Amino acid sequence: MAIDTLRRFLLPCFFPTTTTTTTTKTPSSISKKNRPRTSTSTTTTTNSHPSSSSSATSSPKTTLAPPRPSKSMVIGTIFGNRRGHVWFCIQHDRLSLKPSLLLELPLSTTDLVREMRNGLLRIALECSPSPDSPSSSCPLRSVPVWTAFCNGRKAGFSARRRAGHRVREILRTMLCISVGAGVIPSSGQDELMYMRANFEHVVGNNDSESFHLINPDECPGQELSVFLLRSRLGLK
């Protein structure tokens, strides 16, 4: 039931037009034949051929260049099994299987669907290191454990993870997907839910970073943000 609700909510958000998404048989068994499909944008080129008449004029060739990506734009993927925790993955290059940030969140798929139902999801991850703790001066992405808040309510603890074999296989399955949402069936485990989109990466200072979902044009507004915050109260 949670997966069905998730698909009904997320698919119209990322695919405003009719788009089909196929899924792989298993995250660990990947080939070109069974990778999920994704919608891609193409560059349109218009050519006008000059007439043989000397009085005829020819219009120049026009090429619509694709928009240049923002330096602060990253690829964010939320995924997780139906009965497991949700993971949040940040990549600067979707072809790389080594994410720059990988967090296991204390939210189940059911929790995620319930919180996103109203179109607003704000996840705040906070750490309050002691003065002698290594987390007091390390980069935010190196903090191992966070206190997680979901829409203002404490949800538990989030942990930074390394990309193991299973995570790399999941990312390899979604290599062809730039933006999309769906379900990958698995024979050995629960179905894997995923949602991939562009996020705007905002760095406030050494103690604050955030990632904000960028909605595609003509899609219903879904506000989804993840904040990384380090409190300095315990360091004074």
XYZ file of C-alpha atoms in Angstrom:
236
model
C 0.000 0.000 0.000
C 2.804 2.444 0.848
C 4.579 1.745 -2.419
C 1.384 2.244 -4.428
C 0.720 5.571 -2.710
C 4.295 6.655 -3.311
C 4.103 5.875 -6.991
C 0.793 7.712 -7.430
C 2.209 10.786 -5.735
C 5.738 10.947 -7.126
C 5.331 9.849 -10.726
C 3.070 12.791 -11.736
C 5.547 15.138 -10.062
C 8.522 14.060 -12.123
C 6.722 12.977 -15.281
C 4.121 15.659 -16.154
C 3.603 14.023 -19.557
C 2.876 10.379 -20.192
C 6.088 8.473 -19.560
C 6.671 4.794 -18.971
C 9.263 3.515 -16.547
C 10.510 -0.043 -16.633
C 12.399 -1.654 -13.817
C 15.198 -4.128 -13.470
C 14.649 -7.625 -12.187
C 17.177 -7.326 -9.369
C 19.440 -4.502 -8.207
C 22.390 -6.892 -8.424
C 21.639 -8.158 -11.920
C 22.028 -5.288 -14.327
C 22.212 -5.118 -18.104
C 21.290 -2.728 -20.834
C 18.195 -4.792 -21.487
C 16.595 -4.400 -18.069
C 17.688 -0.963 -16.933
C 14.868 1.468 -16.050
C 13.856 3.815 -18.796
C 13.954 7.536 -18.310
C 12.754 10.543 -20.188
C 15.537 12.605 -21.727
C 15.560 15.970 -23.370
C 16.873 16.319 -26.898
C 18.437 19.246 -28.676
C 16.346 20.574 -31.541
C 18.085 21.816 -34.668
C 16.283 23.647 -37.455
C 17.857 23.803 -40.911
C 16.648 25.884 -43.825
C 18.005 25.080 -47.262
C 18.639 27.979 -49.665
C 16.609 28.077 -52.836
C 18.226 27.819 -56.268
C 16.773 31.218 -57.151
C 19.173 34.172 -56.774
C 16.420 36.303 -55.207
C 15.655 33.790 -52.487
C 17.225 34.252 -49.088
C 18.146 31.530 -46.630
C 17.576 31.726 -42.901
C 20.533 30.777 -40.685
C 20.719 27.458 -38.900
C 19.395 27.702 -35.343
C 20.493 25.351 -32.588
C 18.778 25.281 -29.228
C 21.583 24.657 -26.774
C 20.749 22.777 -23.596
C 20.757 24.867 -20.433
C 24.081 25.036 -18.641
C 24.001 23.248 -15.312
C 24.436 25.290 -12.183
C 27.672 24.795 -10.278
C 25.567 24.475 -7.134
C 23.255 21.835 -8.626
C 23.703 18.237 -7.511
C 21.833 14.989 -8.073
C 19.877 13.747 -5.098
C 18.444 10.242 -4.823
C 16.108 9.015 -2.104
C 15.760 5.244 -2.011
C 14.920 2.421 0.326
C 13.135 -0.892 0.695
C 9.467 -0.904 1.598
C 10.134 -2.226 5.107
C 13.489 -0.527 5.598
C 14.916 2.903 6.245
C 15.178 5.613 3.614
C 18.606 6.622 2.293
C 19.593 10.037 0.958
C 22.384 10.093 -1.618
C 24.115 13.113 -3.166
C 26.155 12.871 -6.390
C 27.862 15.534 -8.436
C 27.983 13.122 -11.368
C 25.299 10.467 -11.782
C 27.779 8.263 -13.672
C 29.959 8.027 -10.591
C 29.181 5.174 -8.210
C 30.907 6.953 -5.319
C 28.463 9.478 -3.799
C 29.787 12.610 -2.146
C 27.259 12.174 0.682
C 25.301 9.108 1.771
C 22.997 9.232 4.795
C 20.714 6.608 6.294
C 17.646 8.424 7.617
C 15.438 7.224 10.498
C 12.378 7.299 8.234
C 10.575 4.349 6.725
C 8.931 4.463 3.307
C 5.543 4.803 5.010
C 6.794 7.781 7.033
C 8.191 9.417 3.917
C 4.929 9.051 1.986
C 2.887 10.374 4.884
C 5.061 13.457 5.322
C 5.172 14.217 1.585
C 1.414 13.902 1.179
C 0.891 17.596 1.927
C 3.637 18.680 -0.461
C 6.093 19.751 2.245
C 9.020 17.783 3.634
C 11.824 19.368 5.616
C 14.451 17.142 7.161
C 16.875 18.824 9.548
C 19.970 16.952 10.674
C 21.662 18.537 13.679
C 24.811 17.753 15.603
C 25.928 19.318 18.891
C 29.555 18.253 19.401
C 31.477 18.807 22.593
C 34.593 21.051 22.501
C 36.965 18.072 22.431
C 34.956 16.111 19.857
C 36.388 15.636 16.337
C 32.959 16.638 14.993
C 33.458 20.181 16.295
C 35.878 21.131 13.526
C 35.516 18.506 10.771
C 33.564 19.190 7.555
C 29.823 18.752 7.956
C 29.751 15.815 5.571
C 32.202 13.958 7.808
C 29.968 14.069 10.899
C 29.098 10.406 11.620
C 25.815 10.752 13.566
C 23.026 13.316 13.434
C 19.850 14.030 15.361
C 17.089 14.016 12.742
C 13.956 16.157 12.710
C 11.194 15.671 10.154
C 8.859 18.641 9.669
C 9.797 19.913 13.119
C 9.388 16.600 14.954
C 12.279 14.530 16.269
C 12.495 11.351 14.211
C 15.562 9.619 15.663
C 19.176 9.494 14.551
C 20.711 9.588 11.100
C 24.104 8.107 10.224
C 26.639 8.806 7.505
C 27.416 5.665 5.515
C 29.979 4.499 3.003
C 28.764 3.217 -0.333
C 29.013 -0.551 -0.057
C 28.403 -3.146 -2.749
C 24.605 -2.973 -2.486
C 24.478 0.821 -2.744
C 26.838 0.827 -5.727
C 24.661 -1.755 -7.479
C 21.583 0.399 -6.852
C 23.314 3.458 -8.293
C 24.512 1.407 -11.264
C 20.917 0.339 -11.915
C 19.872 3.986 -12.113
C 22.736 5.218 -14.294
C 20.367 5.973 -17.162
C 17.967 7.966 -14.960
C 18.512 11.690 -14.595
C 15.124 12.576 -13.095
C 12.448 10.085 -12.161
C 10.648 8.037 -9.542
C 9.492 4.459 -9.393
C 9.995 0.992 -7.963
C 12.648 -1.623 -8.703
C 11.420 -5.159 -7.977
C 13.734 -7.578 -6.236
C 13.504 -11.343 -5.925
C 15.510 -11.596 -2.725
C 14.333 -8.475 -0.869
C 11.457 -6.042 -0.703
C 10.774 -3.756 -3.628
C 13.132 -0.811 -3.781
C 11.557 2.638 -4.010
C 13.588 5.429 -5.576
C 13.180 9.092 -6.366
C 15.878 11.016 -8.224
C 15.913 14.743 -8.919
C 18.124 17.800 -9.138
C 18.822 19.604 -5.886
C 20.201 23.073 -5.281
C 23.146 22.882 -2.891
C 23.428 25.911 -0.610
C 26.415 26.399 1.701
C 25.722 28.925 4.447
C 28.991 28.597 6.363
C 31.134 25.900 7.958
C 28.207 24.949 10.194
C 25.300 24.847 7.741
C 24.511 23.305 4.364
C 21.216 22.508 2.696
C 19.808 20.713 -0.329
C 16.568 21.883 -1.964
C 14.556 19.954 -4.536
C 14.273 21.641 -7.928
C 10.855 20.904 -9.412
C 10.687 20.358 -13.172
C 8.631 22.872 -15.142
C 4.859 22.374 -15.188
C 5.017 20.010 -12.218
C 3.075 20.418 -8.990
C 5.145 22.126 -6.334
C 6.798 19.681 -3.965
C 8.912 21.362 -1.310
C 11.612 18.989 -0.137
C 14.694 20.186 1.692
C 17.437 18.547 3.728
C 19.443 20.694 6.158
C 22.797 19.897 7.796
C 23.352 22.005 10.900
C 26.066 22.073 13.549
C 25.236 23.741 16.835
C 27.947 25.828 18.495
C 26.162 26.110 21.845
C 28.098 23.227 23.345
C 31.440 24.669 22.180
C 31.279 27.882 24.185
